[in-house]
Short mmCIF file of C-alpha atoms in Angstrom, two decimals:
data_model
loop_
_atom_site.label_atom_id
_atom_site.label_comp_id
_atom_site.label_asym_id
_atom_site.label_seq_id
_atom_site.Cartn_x
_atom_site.Cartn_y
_atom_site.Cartn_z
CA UNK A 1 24.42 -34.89 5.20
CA UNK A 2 24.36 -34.60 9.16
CA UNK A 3 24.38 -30.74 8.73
CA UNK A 4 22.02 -30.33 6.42
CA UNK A 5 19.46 -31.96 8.67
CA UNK A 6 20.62 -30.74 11.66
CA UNK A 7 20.41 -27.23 10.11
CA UNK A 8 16.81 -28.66 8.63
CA UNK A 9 15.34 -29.69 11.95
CA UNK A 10 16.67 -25.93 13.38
CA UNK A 11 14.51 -24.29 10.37
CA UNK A 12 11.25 -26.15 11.13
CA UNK A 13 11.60 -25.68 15.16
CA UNK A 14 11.97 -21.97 14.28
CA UNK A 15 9.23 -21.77 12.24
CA UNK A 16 6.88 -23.78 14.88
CA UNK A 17 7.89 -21.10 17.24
CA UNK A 18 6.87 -18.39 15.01
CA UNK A 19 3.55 -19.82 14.25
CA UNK A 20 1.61 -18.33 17.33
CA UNK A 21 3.26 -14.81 16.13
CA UNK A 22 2.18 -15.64 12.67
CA UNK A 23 -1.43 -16.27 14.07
CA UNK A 24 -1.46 -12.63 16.00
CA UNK A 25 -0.15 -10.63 13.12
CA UNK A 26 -2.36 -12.55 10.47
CA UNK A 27 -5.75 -11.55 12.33
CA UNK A 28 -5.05 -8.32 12.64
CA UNK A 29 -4.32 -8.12 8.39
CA UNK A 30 -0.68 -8.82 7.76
CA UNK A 31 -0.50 -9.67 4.54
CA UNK A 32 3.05 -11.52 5.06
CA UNK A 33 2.03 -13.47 8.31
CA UNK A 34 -0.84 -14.29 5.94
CA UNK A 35 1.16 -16.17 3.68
CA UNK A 36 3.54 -17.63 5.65
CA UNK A 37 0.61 -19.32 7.64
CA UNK A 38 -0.97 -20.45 4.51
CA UNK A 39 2.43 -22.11 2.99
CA UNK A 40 2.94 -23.56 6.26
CA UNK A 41 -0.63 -25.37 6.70
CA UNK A 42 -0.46 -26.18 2.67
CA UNK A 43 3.24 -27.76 3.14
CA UNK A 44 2.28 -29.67 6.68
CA UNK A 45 5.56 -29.94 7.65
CA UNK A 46 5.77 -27.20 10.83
CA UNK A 47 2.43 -28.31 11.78
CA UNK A 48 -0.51 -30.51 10.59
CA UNK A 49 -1.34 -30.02 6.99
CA UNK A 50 -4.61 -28.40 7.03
CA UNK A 51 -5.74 -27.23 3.23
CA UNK A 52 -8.65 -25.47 4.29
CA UNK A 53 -7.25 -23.75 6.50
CA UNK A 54 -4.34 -22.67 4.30
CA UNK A 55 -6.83 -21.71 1.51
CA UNK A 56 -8.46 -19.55 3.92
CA UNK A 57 -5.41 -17.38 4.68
CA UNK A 58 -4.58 -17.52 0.83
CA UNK A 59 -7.97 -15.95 0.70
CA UNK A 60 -7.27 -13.66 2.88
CA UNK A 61 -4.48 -12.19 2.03
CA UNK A 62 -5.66 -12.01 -1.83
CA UNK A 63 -9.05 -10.40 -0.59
CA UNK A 64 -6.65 -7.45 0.73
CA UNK A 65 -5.81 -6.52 -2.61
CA UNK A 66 -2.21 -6.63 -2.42
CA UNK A 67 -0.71 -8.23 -5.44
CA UNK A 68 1.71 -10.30 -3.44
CA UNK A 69 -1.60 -12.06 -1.69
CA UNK A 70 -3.12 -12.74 -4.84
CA UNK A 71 -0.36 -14.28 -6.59
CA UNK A 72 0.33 -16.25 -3.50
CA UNK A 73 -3.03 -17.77 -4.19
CA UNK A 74 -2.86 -18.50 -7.62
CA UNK A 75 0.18 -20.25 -6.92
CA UNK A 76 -1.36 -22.76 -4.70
CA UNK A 77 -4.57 -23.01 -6.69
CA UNK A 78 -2.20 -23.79 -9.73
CA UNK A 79 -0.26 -26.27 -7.63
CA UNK A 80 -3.29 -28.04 -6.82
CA UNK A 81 -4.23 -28.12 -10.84
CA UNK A 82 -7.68 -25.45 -10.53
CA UNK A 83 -7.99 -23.98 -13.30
CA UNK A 84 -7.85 -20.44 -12.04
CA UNK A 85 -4.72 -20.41 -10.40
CA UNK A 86 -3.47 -20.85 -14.04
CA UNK A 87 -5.90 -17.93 -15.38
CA UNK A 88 -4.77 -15.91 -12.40
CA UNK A 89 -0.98 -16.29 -13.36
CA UNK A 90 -1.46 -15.79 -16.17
CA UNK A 91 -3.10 -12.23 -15.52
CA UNK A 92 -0.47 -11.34 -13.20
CA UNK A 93 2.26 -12.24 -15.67
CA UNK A 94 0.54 -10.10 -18.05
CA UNK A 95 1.43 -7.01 -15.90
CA UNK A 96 5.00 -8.07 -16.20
CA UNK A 97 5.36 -9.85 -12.24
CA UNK A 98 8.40 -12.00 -13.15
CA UNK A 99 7.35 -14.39 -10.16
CA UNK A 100 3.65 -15.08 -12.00
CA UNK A 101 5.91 -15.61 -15.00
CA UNK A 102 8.23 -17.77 -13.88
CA UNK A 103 5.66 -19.81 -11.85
CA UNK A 104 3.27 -19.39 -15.31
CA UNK A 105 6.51 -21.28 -17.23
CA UNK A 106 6.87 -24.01 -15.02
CA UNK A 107 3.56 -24.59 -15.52
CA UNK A 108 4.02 -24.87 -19.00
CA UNK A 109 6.69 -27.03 -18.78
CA UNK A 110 4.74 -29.37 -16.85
CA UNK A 111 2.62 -30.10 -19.56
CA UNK A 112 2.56 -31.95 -22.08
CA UNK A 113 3.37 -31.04 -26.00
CA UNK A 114 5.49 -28.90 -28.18
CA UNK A 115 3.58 -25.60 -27.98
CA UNK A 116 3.57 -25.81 -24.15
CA UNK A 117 7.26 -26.17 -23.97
CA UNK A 118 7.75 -23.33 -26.18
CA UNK A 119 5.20 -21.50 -23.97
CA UNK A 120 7.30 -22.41 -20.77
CA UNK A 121 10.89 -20.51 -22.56
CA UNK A 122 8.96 -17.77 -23.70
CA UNK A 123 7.69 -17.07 -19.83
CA UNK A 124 10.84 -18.08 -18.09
CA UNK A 125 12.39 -15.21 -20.81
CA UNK A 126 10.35 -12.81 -19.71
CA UNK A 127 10.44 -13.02 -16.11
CA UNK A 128 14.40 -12.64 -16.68
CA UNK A 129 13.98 -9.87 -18.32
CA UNK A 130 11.48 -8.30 -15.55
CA UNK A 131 14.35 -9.24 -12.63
CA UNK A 132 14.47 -12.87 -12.23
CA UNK A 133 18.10 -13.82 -12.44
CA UNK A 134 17.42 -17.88 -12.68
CA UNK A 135 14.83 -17.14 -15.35
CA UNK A 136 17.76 -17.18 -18.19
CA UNK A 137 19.41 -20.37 -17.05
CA UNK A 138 15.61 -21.77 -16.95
CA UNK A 139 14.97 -20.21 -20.51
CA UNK A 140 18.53 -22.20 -22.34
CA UNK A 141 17.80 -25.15 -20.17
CA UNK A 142 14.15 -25.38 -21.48
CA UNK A 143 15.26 -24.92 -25.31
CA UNK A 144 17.95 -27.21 -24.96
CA UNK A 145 15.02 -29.91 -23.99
CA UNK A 146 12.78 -29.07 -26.98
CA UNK A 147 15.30 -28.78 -29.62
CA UNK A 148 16.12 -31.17 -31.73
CA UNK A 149 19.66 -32.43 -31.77
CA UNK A 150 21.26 -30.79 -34.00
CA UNK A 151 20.93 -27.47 -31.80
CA UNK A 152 21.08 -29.43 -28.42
CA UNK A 153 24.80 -29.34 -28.24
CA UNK A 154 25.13 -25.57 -29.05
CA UNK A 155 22.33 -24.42 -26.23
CA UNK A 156 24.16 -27.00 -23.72
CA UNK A 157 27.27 -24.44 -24.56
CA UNK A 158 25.15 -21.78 -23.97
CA UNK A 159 23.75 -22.66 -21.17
CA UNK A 160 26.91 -24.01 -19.58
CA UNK A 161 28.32 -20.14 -20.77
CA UNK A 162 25.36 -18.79 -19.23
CA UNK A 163 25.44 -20.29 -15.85
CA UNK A 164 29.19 -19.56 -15.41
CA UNK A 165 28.37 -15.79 -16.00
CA UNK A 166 25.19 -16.46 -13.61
CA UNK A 167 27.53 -17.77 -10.66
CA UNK A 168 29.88 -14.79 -11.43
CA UNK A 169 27.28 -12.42 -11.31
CA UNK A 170 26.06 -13.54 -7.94
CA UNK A 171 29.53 -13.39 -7.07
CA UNK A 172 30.33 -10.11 -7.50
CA UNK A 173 27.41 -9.31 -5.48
CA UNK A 174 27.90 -11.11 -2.53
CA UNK A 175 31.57 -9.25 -2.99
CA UNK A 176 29.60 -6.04 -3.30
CA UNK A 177 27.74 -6.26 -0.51
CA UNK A 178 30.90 -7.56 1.87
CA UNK A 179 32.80 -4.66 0.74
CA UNK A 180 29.55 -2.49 1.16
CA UNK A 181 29.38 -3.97 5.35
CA UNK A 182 33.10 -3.00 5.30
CA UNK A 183 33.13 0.34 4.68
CA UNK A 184 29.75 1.07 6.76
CA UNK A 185 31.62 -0.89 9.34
CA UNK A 186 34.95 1.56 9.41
CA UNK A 187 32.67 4.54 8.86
CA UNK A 188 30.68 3.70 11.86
CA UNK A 189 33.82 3.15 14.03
CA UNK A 190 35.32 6.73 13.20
CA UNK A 191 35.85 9.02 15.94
CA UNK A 192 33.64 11.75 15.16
CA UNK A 193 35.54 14.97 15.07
CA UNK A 194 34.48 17.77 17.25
CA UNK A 195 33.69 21.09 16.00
#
């Protein structure tokens, strides 16, 4: 537990130190400085929350017209329960960004009722299928809730299944990408061979 906020405190002194940087980069139209100042003022934690503030650098970085800002921004708007952050996601989601979806589903699965449950599995399937790895394990984990018991016990297979093959899958990756540094490691350390 020590580590962890040890490694905690490290994070947020970094991130104080970076906020001057952030500042520079995010007048001159940075998108990404942008939103990392605007997460920062709307969390509070690396300096005074400030929600004005962060709205205006949401609303900057939307008014750029990079999809990135405005997503950003409908994410905090939805957060904050306006009405069009949720409208906004859902546009975004529409044109198949698996972030708007996923963020779309757990706003779905906020709510109340049925239908909105089945709304939040149908989201969290698509933004798996558009590239978000965690939306399948939040897909099974969502039906398992809503069914009824009968079905309960099979999907907790499933998802138990699922999230094995998950963990693998990240696995092999992290694998991949050792081996990957490996070889561009030995390649790089080659003589060359003169001609």
């Amino acid at each position: 537990m020590r580590l962890s906020l040890t490694a905690r405190a490290d994070n947020l002194t970094k991130r104080r130190s970076k906020i001057p940087e952030w500042i520079a980069a995010a007048s001159s139209g940075d998108v990404d400085a942008q939103l990392a100042l605007a997460w920062e003022y709307a969390r509070g934690d690396a300096v005074a929350p400030d929600l004005v503030t962060a709205w205006n650098w949401f609303d900057r970085a939307a008014s750029s017209g990079q999809e990135n800002g405005v997503l950003h921004r409908a994410r905090f708007l939805q957060l904050r329960g306006v009405p069009e952050g949720v409208r906004e996601l859902r546009k975004l989601a529409v044109k198949d960004n698996w972030n708007a979806q996923f963020w779309l589903a757990t706003h779905y699965q906020s709510q109340d009722g049925r239908l909105n449950q089945l709304r939040a599995a149908v989201w969290y399937d698509r933004s798996y299928k558009n590239g978000c790895l965690g939306g399948k394990l939040a897909k099974l984990a969502q039906l398992r809730r809503t069914a009824h018991q009968p079905f309960r016990t099979v999907l907790a297979v499933r998802l138990v299944i699922e999230a094995f093959s998950f963990f693998l899958q990240i696995f092999r990756q992290e694998q991949k990408i050792e081996l990957h540094e490996v070889l561009l490691y030995r390649l790089k350390s080659r003589p060359r061979e003169s001609s």
